[in-house]
């Protein structure tokens, strides 16, 4: 078989056979197929798409390119969660402790920040001493002892995805539905959980900017999960506005803790409770309404907060900062961003908000960049709120004053102010299961 012919076939819009898809993934991981040929194939897939069957085979080939984790040493049903990526998305730090406080084990592998989006592993590393690389034995023993563990992806989990993702990032082929579905679901299948709850973000801060594309992506991922014998559900959630008020690594841990204390922002609390209810439902804990009540109770009685502290301690982190988040080291410098005119905030380009946070040091500008855990943004006003000219709309935090100018410019570009109070978009648009799409608005 020649890669040239497989590329030409996809370029012509034909359906690839199973052996062709497996040949290209195996050859690419081994180094027999060079980046320039795989780049051409990715662009052909981007432009011509893939059938559901091709996407399922691609997912399976990528999942089997490395280790398939066996979680059988952890007793009970294990539920995974995955967000397609957003700004201010600290939901894993809230949802995993809630689900585990309800008696369902969470053994989760998370990622680092990608582009303008933040990553759970980077946020966890903002906790002093916290280890996110554990051996398999340590991982299992933390889950068995505390009920949950969140770590970085092990080195050999879906290595084909690592190579493909890096290539997509530089060949303008990231936002392709079959490629995103295969990338996410290959890692979920390799991670070995019984059930998968997908948080598919939609809007200006998400990879999928429109609701219809987000629903299509969710349907494809749910079909792949169900086909592989995993109970899978997706919620389509709003990423047209940053989630919560804090963006940046230690800032987001602080907001996650406040949410577990019952003092979190309404939007973040609502999305977290819905995600947690979905995970508990998949694990067989009752109806969605019953699961929602179970989740709420773990915030009221602080059992979820205790779970987070227990996981942090078991992974070498300092639980004191979870009990008292004011102990987090703060950025040495802060700057107020003021409204340029009076009116209502009508829109926040959420991708630009994420870029502004990265410019302050909270994300990586290049692959080699070191993250500044203290850097980030505290939003003082969000969409729908009234502002007066000169009023503070956000506080920027950084370790160097000269980072403020570019970040402030980016944030001001992101915030639109107009005369009319805008309608607030819904937080959760739809639920997607094997049975179909249930629109919630
Ligand atoms: N997250 C992933 O893991 N892969 C994608 O392609 C997009 C978001």
Short mmCIF file of C-alpha atoms and ligand atoms in Angstrom, two decimals:
data_model
loop_
_atom_site.label_atom_id
_atom_site.label_comp_id
_atom_site.label_asym_id
_atom_site.label_seq_id
_atom_site.Cartn_x
_atom_site.Cartn_y
_atom_site.Cartn_z
CA UNK A 1 0.00 0.00 0.00
CA UNK A 2 1.28 3.51 -0.77
CA UNK A 3 0.41 6.54 1.35
CA UNK A 4 0.31 8.56 -1.90
CA UNK A 5 -2.68 6.54 -3.12
CA UNK A 6 -4.52 6.79 0.20
CA UNK A 7 -4.08 10.59 0.19
CA UNK A 8 -5.33 10.79 -3.43
CA UNK A 9 -8.37 8.70 -2.52
CA UNK A 10 -9.38 10.99 0.31
CA UNK A 11 -8.57 14.08 -1.76
CA UNK A 12 -11.10 12.78 -4.30
CA UNK A 13 -13.72 12.46 -1.56
CA UNK A 14 -13.77 8.66 -1.45
CA UNK A 15 -14.34 6.52 1.64
CA UNK A 16 -11.16 4.94 3.04
CA UNK A 17 -11.08 1.23 3.84
CA UNK A 18 -10.22 -0.01 7.35
CA UNK A 19 -6.81 -1.33 6.27
CA UNK A 20 -5.96 2.03 4.69
CA UNK A 21 -6.77 3.94 7.88
CA UNK A 22 -4.83 1.49 10.08
CA UNK A 23 -1.90 1.52 7.61
CA UNK A 24 -1.61 5.32 7.80
CA UNK A 25 -1.85 5.52 11.62
CA UNK A 26 0.59 2.65 12.24
CA UNK A 27 2.98 3.99 9.59
CA UNK A 28 2.82 7.51 11.01
CA UNK A 29 3.55 6.40 14.59
CA UNK A 30 6.49 4.24 13.40
CA UNK A 31 7.90 7.16 11.43
CA UNK A 32 7.48 5.41 8.04
CA UNK A 33 5.00 8.07 6.93
CA UNK A 34 6.50 11.56 7.07
CA UNK A 35 4.78 14.68 8.42
CA UNK A 36 4.35 16.18 4.93
CA UNK A 37 2.28 13.22 3.75
CA UNK A 38 0.23 13.15 6.94
CA UNK A 39 -0.31 16.93 6.63
CA UNK A 40 -1.75 16.41 3.15
CA UNK A 41 -4.01 13.66 4.49
CA UNK A 42 -5.21 15.83 7.39
CA UNK A 43 -6.09 18.63 4.97
CA UNK A 44 -7.91 16.15 2.71
CA UNK A 45 -9.92 14.91 5.72
CA UNK A 46 -10.55 18.51 6.78
CA UNK A 47 -11.94 19.39 3.35
CA UNK A 48 -13.73 16.15 2.40
CA UNK A 49 -14.80 14.89 5.84
CA UNK A 50 -15.11 11.30 7.01
CA UNK A 51 -18.07 8.97 7.29
CA UNK A 52 -19.13 7.80 10.77
CA UNK A 53 -17.57 4.42 10.07
CA UNK A 54 -14.25 5.93 8.95
CA UNK A 55 -14.22 8.16 12.06
CA UNK A 56 -14.88 5.14 14.31
CA UNK A 57 -12.03 3.16 12.69
CA UNK A 58 -9.68 6.16 12.94
CA UNK A 59 -10.57 6.52 16.64
CA UNK A 60 -9.90 2.84 17.29
CA UNK A 61 -6.59 2.92 15.41
CA UNK A 62 -5.41 5.99 17.36
CA UNK A 63 -6.59 4.51 20.71
CA UNK A 64 -4.67 1.29 20.01
CA UNK A 65 -1.48 3.13 19.00
CA UNK A 66 -0.37 2.95 22.67
CA UNK A 67 -1.39 1.51 26.04
CA UNK A 68 -5.01 0.62 26.73
CA UNK A 69 -5.34 1.33 30.48
CA UNK A 70 -6.92 -1.46 32.52
CA UNK A 71 -8.76 0.07 35.49
CA UNK A 72 -10.00 -3.27 36.83
CA UNK A 73 -7.83 -2.88 39.93
CA UNK A 74 -10.17 -0.07 40.96
CA UNK A 75 -13.42 -1.40 42.32
CA UNK A 76 -16.80 -0.19 41.11
CA UNK A 77 -17.96 1.85 38.16
CA UNK A 78 -15.49 4.45 36.95
CA UNK A 79 -16.81 7.55 35.19
CA UNK A 80 -14.74 9.82 33.00
CA UNK A 81 -15.44 13.39 31.93
CA UNK A 82 -13.99 15.41 29.09
CA UNK A 83 -14.38 19.01 28.09
CA UNK A 84 -13.67 20.04 24.52
CA UNK A 85 -11.87 23.07 25.96
CA UNK A 86 -12.73 26.55 27.06
CA UNK A 87 -11.79 29.66 29.00
CA UNK A 88 -12.25 29.69 32.78
CA UNK A 89 -13.27 26.04 32.58
CA UNK A 90 -12.32 24.68 35.99
CA UNK A 91 -15.21 22.21 36.09
CA UNK A 92 -13.11 19.06 36.59
CA UNK A 93 -11.79 20.44 39.90
CA UNK A 94 -15.38 20.80 41.11
CA UNK A 95 -17.13 17.90 39.40
CA UNK A 96 -14.63 15.10 40.14
CA UNK A 97 -14.80 15.69 43.95
CA UNK A 98 -18.63 15.94 43.83
CA UNK A 99 -18.99 12.65 41.95
CA UNK A 100 -16.52 10.89 44.20
CA UNK A 101 -18.29 12.25 47.32
CA UNK A 102 -21.42 10.49 45.96
CA UNK A 103 -19.55 7.18 45.99
CA UNK A 104 -18.57 6.91 42.30
CA UNK A 105 -14.86 6.54 41.55
CA UNK A 106 -13.15 9.07 39.31
CA UNK A 107 -9.84 7.97 37.77
CA UNK A 108 -9.21 10.73 35.31
CA UNK A 109 -6.43 11.71 32.95
CA UNK A 110 -6.50 15.35 31.94
CA UNK A 111 -4.63 17.57 29.54
CA UNK A 112 -2.66 20.80 29.60
CA UNK A 113 -3.71 24.12 28.12
CA UNK A 114 -4.12 24.15 24.36
CA UNK A 115 -4.15 27.35 22.31
CA UNK A 116 -6.31 29.90 24.10
CA UNK A 117 -7.89 27.24 26.35
CA UNK A 118 -6.72 26.28 29.84
CA UNK A 119 -5.90 22.74 30.98
CA UNK A 120 -6.73 20.97 34.24
CA UNK A 121 -3.20 19.61 34.71
CA UNK A 122 -1.70 23.11 34.61
CA UNK A 123 -4.30 24.29 37.14
CA UNK A 124 -3.56 21.39 39.49
CA UNK A 125 0.15 22.13 39.30
CA UNK A 126 -0.62 25.60 40.69
CA UNK A 127 -1.22 23.81 44.01
CA UNK A 128 2.12 23.74 45.87
CA UNK A 129 3.70 20.27 45.82
CA UNK A 130 0.92 18.71 43.68
CA UNK A 131 2.07 15.77 41.54
CA UNK A 132 0.23 15.14 38.30
CA UNK A 133 2.54 12.38 37.06
CA UNK A 134 1.93 9.20 39.04
CA UNK A 135 2.88 5.62 38.28
CA UNK A 136 -0.06 3.38 37.41
CA UNK A 137 0.21 1.78 40.87
CA UNK A 138 0.18 5.16 42.62
CA UNK A 139 -2.78 6.29 40.49
CA UNK A 140 -4.81 3.21 41.39
CA UNK A 141 -3.91 3.47 45.06
CA UNK A 142 -4.92 7.17 45.25
CA UNK A 143 -8.30 6.33 43.65
CA UNK A 144 -8.83 3.36 45.95
CA UNK A 145 -7.87 5.38 49.04
CA UNK A 146 -9.64 8.69 48.32
CA UNK A 147 -12.20 7.86 45.60
CA UNK A 148 -10.59 10.09 42.99
CA UNK A 149 -7.40 11.00 41.23
CA UNK A 150 -6.74 13.41 38.38
CA UNK A 151 -3.38 13.10 36.64
CA UNK A 152 -1.74 14.04 33.34
CA UNK A 153 -1.99 11.66 30.43
CA UNK A 154 0.49 8.82 30.74
CA UNK A 155 3.32 8.96 28.19
CA UNK A 156 2.05 6.15 26.02
CA UNK A 157 -1.67 6.97 25.95
CA UNK A 158 -2.73 7.32 22.29
CA UNK A 159 0.73 8.43 21.06
CA UNK A 160 -0.66 8.77 17.53
CA UNK A 161 -2.93 11.55 18.82
CA UNK A 162 0.02 13.40 20.31
CA UNK A 163 1.78 13.45 16.93
CA UNK A 164 -1.38 14.19 14.96
CA UNK A 165 -2.46 16.96 17.31
CA UNK A 166 0.88 18.74 17.06
CA UNK A 167 0.65 18.53 13.27
CA UNK A 168 -2.97 19.76 13.17
CA UNK A 169 -2.00 22.69 15.38
CA UNK A 170 0.38 23.99 12.69
CA UNK A 171 -1.52 22.98 9.53
CA UNK A 172 -4.86 24.74 10.20
CA UNK A 173 -6.68 21.41 10.62
CA UNK A 174 -7.73 21.58 14.29
CA UNK A 175 -11.41 22.47 13.90
CA UNK A 176 -12.50 19.43 11.91
CA UNK A 177 -15.35 17.41 13.41
CA UNK A 178 -14.04 13.90 12.56
CA UNK A 179 -10.51 14.83 13.65
CA UNK A 180 -11.65 16.30 16.99
CA UNK A 181 -13.99 13.37 17.61
CA UNK A 182 -11.24 10.82 16.92
CA UNK A 183 -8.69 12.77 18.98
CA UNK A 184 -10.88 13.04 22.08
CA UNK A 185 -12.55 9.64 21.92
CA UNK A 186 -9.30 7.73 21.23
CA UNK A 187 -7.94 9.04 24.54
CA UNK A 188 -11.20 8.32 26.34
CA UNK A 189 -11.33 4.74 25.04
CA UNK A 190 -7.65 4.15 25.91
CA UNK A 191 -8.19 5.54 29.45
CA UNK A 192 -10.36 2.54 30.34
CA UNK A 193 -13.38 4.05 32.15
CA UNK A 194 -16.86 2.49 32.03
CA UNK A 195 -18.84 5.68 31.33
CA UNK A 196 -17.99 8.98 29.66
CA UNK A 197 -19.61 12.38 30.15
CA UNK A 198 -18.61 14.85 27.44
CA UNK A 199 -18.83 18.60 27.97
CA UNK A 200 -18.98 19.93 24.43
CA UNK A 201 -18.42 23.67 24.51
CA UNK A 202 -20.01 25.98 21.99
CA UNK A 203 -19.40 29.65 21.21
CA UNK A 204 -16.61 32.18 20.73
CA UNK A 205 -14.27 30.53 23.26
CA UNK A 206 -14.77 26.99 21.96
CA UNK A 207 -13.22 25.11 19.04
CA UNK A 208 -16.77 24.65 17.69
CA UNK A 209 -18.24 28.13 17.32
CA UNK A 210 -21.79 27.18 16.29
CA UNK A 211 -24.43 25.16 18.11
CA UNK A 212 -25.13 22.95 15.11
CA UNK A 213 -21.45 21.99 14.72
CA UNK A 214 -21.22 21.33 18.46
CA UNK A 215 -24.25 19.05 18.34
CA UNK A 216 -22.84 17.17 15.33
CA UNK A 217 -19.52 16.72 17.15
CA UNK A 218 -21.35 15.51 20.28
CA UNK A 219 -23.46 13.03 18.27
CA UNK A 220 -20.36 11.57 16.65
CA UNK A 221 -18.50 11.22 19.95
CA UNK A 222 -21.50 9.70 21.73
CA UNK A 223 -21.93 7.18 18.87
CA UNK A 224 -18.26 6.18 19.10
CA UNK A 225 -18.45 5.77 22.90
CA UNK A 226 -21.67 3.73 22.80
CA UNK A 227 -20.35 1.59 19.94
CA UNK A 228 -17.35 0.74 22.13
CA UNK A 229 -19.59 -0.38 24.99
CA UNK A 230 -19.20 2.76 27.14
CA UNK A 231 -22.26 4.55 28.43
CA UNK A 232 -21.77 8.02 26.95
CA UNK A 233 -23.63 11.31 27.25
CA UNK A 234 -22.77 14.82 26.10
CA UNK A 235 -23.96 18.19 27.35
CA UNK A 236 -23.61 21.14 25.02
CA UNK A 237 -22.59 24.05 27.23
CA UNK A 238 -22.10 27.76 26.66
CA UNK A 239 -18.56 28.95 25.94
CA UNK A 240 -19.60 32.26 24.40
CA UNK A 241 -18.62 33.84 27.71
CA UNK A 242 -15.85 32.76 30.11
CA UNK A 243 -17.09 30.32 32.75
CA UNK A 244 -17.07 31.92 36.20
CA UNK A 245 -15.13 35.12 36.89
CA UNK A 246 -11.54 33.96 37.30
CA UNK A 247 -9.20 32.95 34.47
CA UNK A 248 -5.67 31.69 35.20
CA UNK A 249 -4.27 28.71 37.03
CA UNK A 250 -4.20 29.39 40.78
CA UNK A 251 -7.11 31.81 40.33
CA UNK A 252 -9.19 28.97 38.88
CA UNK A 253 -8.30 26.61 41.72
CA UNK A 254 -9.47 29.35 44.12
CA UNK A 255 -12.78 29.68 42.26
CA UNK A 256 -13.24 25.90 42.18
CA UNK A 257 -12.76 25.78 45.96
CA UNK A 258 -15.23 28.64 46.44
CA UNK A 259 -17.74 26.70 44.33
CA UNK A 260 -17.28 23.62 46.49
CA UNK A 261 -17.83 25.89 49.52
CA UNK A 262 -21.19 26.91 48.02
CA UNK A 263 -19.91 30.44 47.28
CA UNK A 264 -19.07 30.04 43.59
CA UNK A 265 -20.44 32.04 40.67
CA UNK A 266 -23.91 30.97 39.56
CA UNK A 267 -22.94 29.95 36.01
CA UNK A 268 -20.04 27.78 37.12
CA UNK A 269 -22.08 26.17 39.90
CA UNK A 270 -24.94 25.38 37.54
CA UNK A 271 -22.72 23.85 34.84
CA UNK A 272 -20.81 21.79 37.43
CA UNK A 273 -24.00 20.45 39.03
CA UNK A 274 -25.39 19.48 35.62
CA UNK A 275 -22.16 17.73 34.62
CA UNK A 276 -21.94 15.94 37.96
CA UNK A 277 -25.60 14.86 37.72
CA UNK A 278 -24.88 13.48 34.23
CA UNK A 279 -21.89 11.48 35.48
CA UNK A 280 -23.85 10.09 38.44
CA UNK A 281 -26.73 9.18 36.12
CA UNK A 282 -24.36 7.28 33.82
CA UNK A 283 -23.02 5.46 36.87
CA UNK A 284 -26.55 4.31 37.74
CA UNK A 285 -27.10 6.48 40.82
CA UNK A 286 -30.72 7.33 39.90
CA UNK A 287 -32.67 9.67 37.66
CA UNK A 288 -31.06 12.92 36.52
CA UNK A 289 -33.15 14.82 39.11
CA UNK A 290 -32.11 12.46 41.92
CA UNK A 291 -28.47 12.69 40.85
CA UNK A 292 -28.66 16.48 40.80
CA UNK A 293 -29.91 16.44 44.42
CA UNK A 294 -27.11 14.08 45.44
CA UNK A 295 -24.60 16.46 43.85
CA UNK A 296 -26.08 19.54 45.56
CA UNK A 297 -25.88 17.82 48.94
CA UNK A 298 -22.11 17.28 48.62
CA UNK A 299 -21.64 21.04 48.32
CA UNK A 300 -23.96 21.77 51.24
CA UNK A 301 -22.28 19.29 53.58
CA UNK A 302 -18.75 20.09 52.29
CA UNK A 303 -18.06 16.43 51.56
CA UNK A 304 -16.93 17.28 48.02
CA UNK A 305 -14.51 19.91 49.35
CA UNK A 306 -13.07 17.30 51.72
CA UNK A 307 -12.62 14.95 48.74
CA UNK A 308 -10.65 17.57 46.85
CA UNK A 309 -8.42 18.15 49.89
CA UNK A 310 -7.90 14.39 50.29
CA UNK A 311 -6.89 13.96 46.63
CA UNK A 312 -4.52 16.95 46.81
CA UNK A 313 -2.84 15.54 49.92
CA UNK A 314 -2.60 12.02 48.44
CA UNK A 315 -0.85 13.47 45.36
CA UNK A 316 1.71 15.38 47.44
CA UNK A 317 -0.04 18.77 47.34
CA UNK A 318 -0.61 21.12 50.26
CA UNK A 319 -4.22 20.67 51.44
CA UNK A 320 -3.92 23.89 53.49
CA UNK A 321 -4.49 25.98 50.33
CA UNK A 322 -7.68 24.07 49.64
CA UNK A 323 -8.95 24.67 53.16
CA UNK A 324 -7.87 28.32 52.99
CA UNK A 325 -7.34 29.52 49.38
CA UNK A 326 -6.10 32.93 50.63
CA UNK A 327 -2.81 31.06 51.21
CA UNK A 328 -2.19 30.86 47.45
CA UNK A 329 0.72 33.07 46.41
CA UNK A 330 -0.66 36.12 44.59
CA UNK A 331 0.84 37.84 41.55
CA UNK A 332 3.08 40.75 42.53
CA UNK A 333 1.39 43.21 40.17
CA UNK A 334 -2.20 43.99 39.29
CA UNK A 335 -3.85 46.42 36.92
CA UNK A 336 -7.40 47.62 36.56
CA UNK A 337 -9.00 47.54 33.10
CA UNK A 338 -11.60 50.28 32.76
CA UNK A 339 -14.64 50.53 30.51
CA UNK A 340 -14.04 52.84 27.54
CA UNK A 341 -17.68 53.92 27.47
CA UNK A 342 -20.95 53.55 29.37
CA UNK A 343 -23.60 50.95 28.47
CA UNK A 344 -24.25 47.24 28.75
CA UNK A 345 -21.67 44.57 28.07
CA UNK A 346 -23.26 42.93 25.03
CA UNK A 347 -20.62 40.32 24.16
CA UNK A 348 -17.25 38.99 25.29
CA UNK A 349 -15.13 37.31 22.65
CA UNK A 350 -14.07 34.46 24.85
CA UNK A 351 -11.14 33.30 22.73
CA UNK A 352 -9.65 36.81 23.05
CA UNK A 353 -10.20 36.70 26.83
CA UNK A 354 -8.21 33.44 26.86
CA UNK A 355 -5.47 35.00 24.75
CA UNK A 356 -5.30 37.99 27.12
CA UNK A 357 -4.81 35.62 30.05
CA UNK A 358 -2.06 33.76 28.14
CA UNK A 359 -0.31 37.06 27.40
CA UNK A 360 -0.17 37.71 31.14
CA UNK A 361 1.69 34.40 31.58
CA UNK A 362 -1.19 32.04 32.42
CA UNK A 363 -0.84 30.07 29.17
CA UNK A 364 1.92 29.02 26.83
CA UNK A 365 2.75 31.33 23.96
CA UNK A 366 5.20 28.72 22.58
CA UNK A 367 5.45 25.01 23.43
CA UNK A 368 8.45 25.77 25.64
CA UNK A 369 6.86 28.65 27.62
CA UNK A 370 6.83 28.36 31.42
CA UNK A 371 3.44 29.01 32.96
CA UNK A 372 3.09 31.68 35.65
CA UNK A 373 0.54 30.12 38.01
CA UNK A 374 -0.29 33.44 39.66
CA UNK A 375 -1.12 35.25 36.39
CA UNK A 376 -4.60 35.75 35.03
CA UNK A 377 -7.75 37.83 35.00
CA UNK A 378 -10.55 38.51 37.48
CA UNK A 379 -13.62 39.64 35.54
CA UNK A 380 -15.58 42.23 37.52
CA UNK A 381 -18.32 42.58 34.89
CA UNK A 382 -19.78 40.07 32.45
CA UNK A 383 -22.28 40.04 29.61
CA UNK A 384 -25.58 41.71 30.49
CA UNK A 385 -24.12 43.96 33.20
CA UNK A 386 -24.24 47.75 33.07
CA UNK A 387 -20.97 49.69 33.19
CA UNK A 388 -20.07 53.36 33.46
CA UNK A 389 -17.19 54.84 31.46
CA UNK A 390 -14.03 54.47 33.57
CA UNK A 391 -15.51 51.75 35.77
CA UNK A 392 -13.31 48.70 36.40
CA UNK A 393 -14.39 45.75 34.28
CA UNK A 394 -11.47 43.44 35.10
CA UNK A 395 -8.29 43.10 37.12
CA UNK A 396 -5.19 41.75 35.42
CA UNK A 397 -2.53 39.86 37.41
CA UNK A 398 1.06 39.35 36.26
CA UNK A 399 4.60 38.97 37.50
CA UNK A 400 5.95 41.65 35.15
CA UNK A 401 4.34 45.04 34.62
CA UNK A 402 5.30 45.15 30.95
CA UNK A 403 2.89 42.27 30.21
CA UNK A 404 -0.14 44.43 30.97
CA UNK A 405 -0.27 46.60 27.83
CA UNK A 406 -0.85 43.81 25.27
CA UNK A 407 -3.20 41.88 27.55
CA UNK A 408 -5.27 44.98 28.30
CA UNK A 409 -5.54 45.78 24.58
CA UNK A 410 -6.67 42.20 23.83
CA UNK A 411 -9.23 42.22 26.63
CA UNK A 412 -10.66 45.59 25.62
CA UNK A 413 -11.02 44.28 22.06
CA UNK A 414 -12.90 41.27 23.44
CA UNK A 415 -15.51 43.27 25.33
CA UNK A 416 -18.32 44.91 23.34
CA UNK A 417 -20.37 47.64 25.05
CA UNK A 418 -23.71 48.77 23.60
CA UNK A 419 -26.88 50.61 24.51
CA UNK A 420 -29.24 47.60 24.75
CA UNK A 421 -29.24 45.04 27.54
CA UNK A 422 -28.56 41.76 25.69
CA UNK A 423 -30.45 38.50 26.21
CA UNK A 424 -28.41 36.12 28.36
CA UNK A 425 -27.61 32.96 26.39
CA UNK A 426 -28.52 29.66 28.05
CA UNK A 427 -25.85 27.80 30.03
CA UNK A 428 -26.79 24.37 28.70
CA UNK A 429 -28.20 24.00 25.21
CA UNK A 430 -28.74 20.30 24.74
CA UNK A 431 -28.17 16.79 26.03
CA UNK A 432 -27.00 14.15 23.57
CA UNK A 433 -27.28 10.42 24.26
CA UNK A 434 -27.42 7.27 22.16
CA UNK A 435 -31.19 7.90 21.99
CA UNK A 436 -30.77 11.28 20.29
CA UNK A 437 -30.55 15.01 20.92
CA UNK A 438 -32.70 16.63 23.61
CA UNK A 439 -32.73 20.41 23.17
CA UNK A 440 -32.96 22.12 26.55
CA UNK A 441 -33.78 25.61 25.23
N1 LIG B 1 -9.21 18.38 22.54
C1 LIG B 1 -8.57 17.28 22.09
O1 LIG B 1 -8.09 16.46 22.87
N2 LIG B 1 -8.46 17.10 20.76
C2 LIG B 1 -8.98 17.95 19.86
O2 LIG B 1 -8.87 17.71 18.68
C3 LIG B 1 -9.66 19.10 20.34
C4 LIG B 1 -9.77 19.30 21.70
#
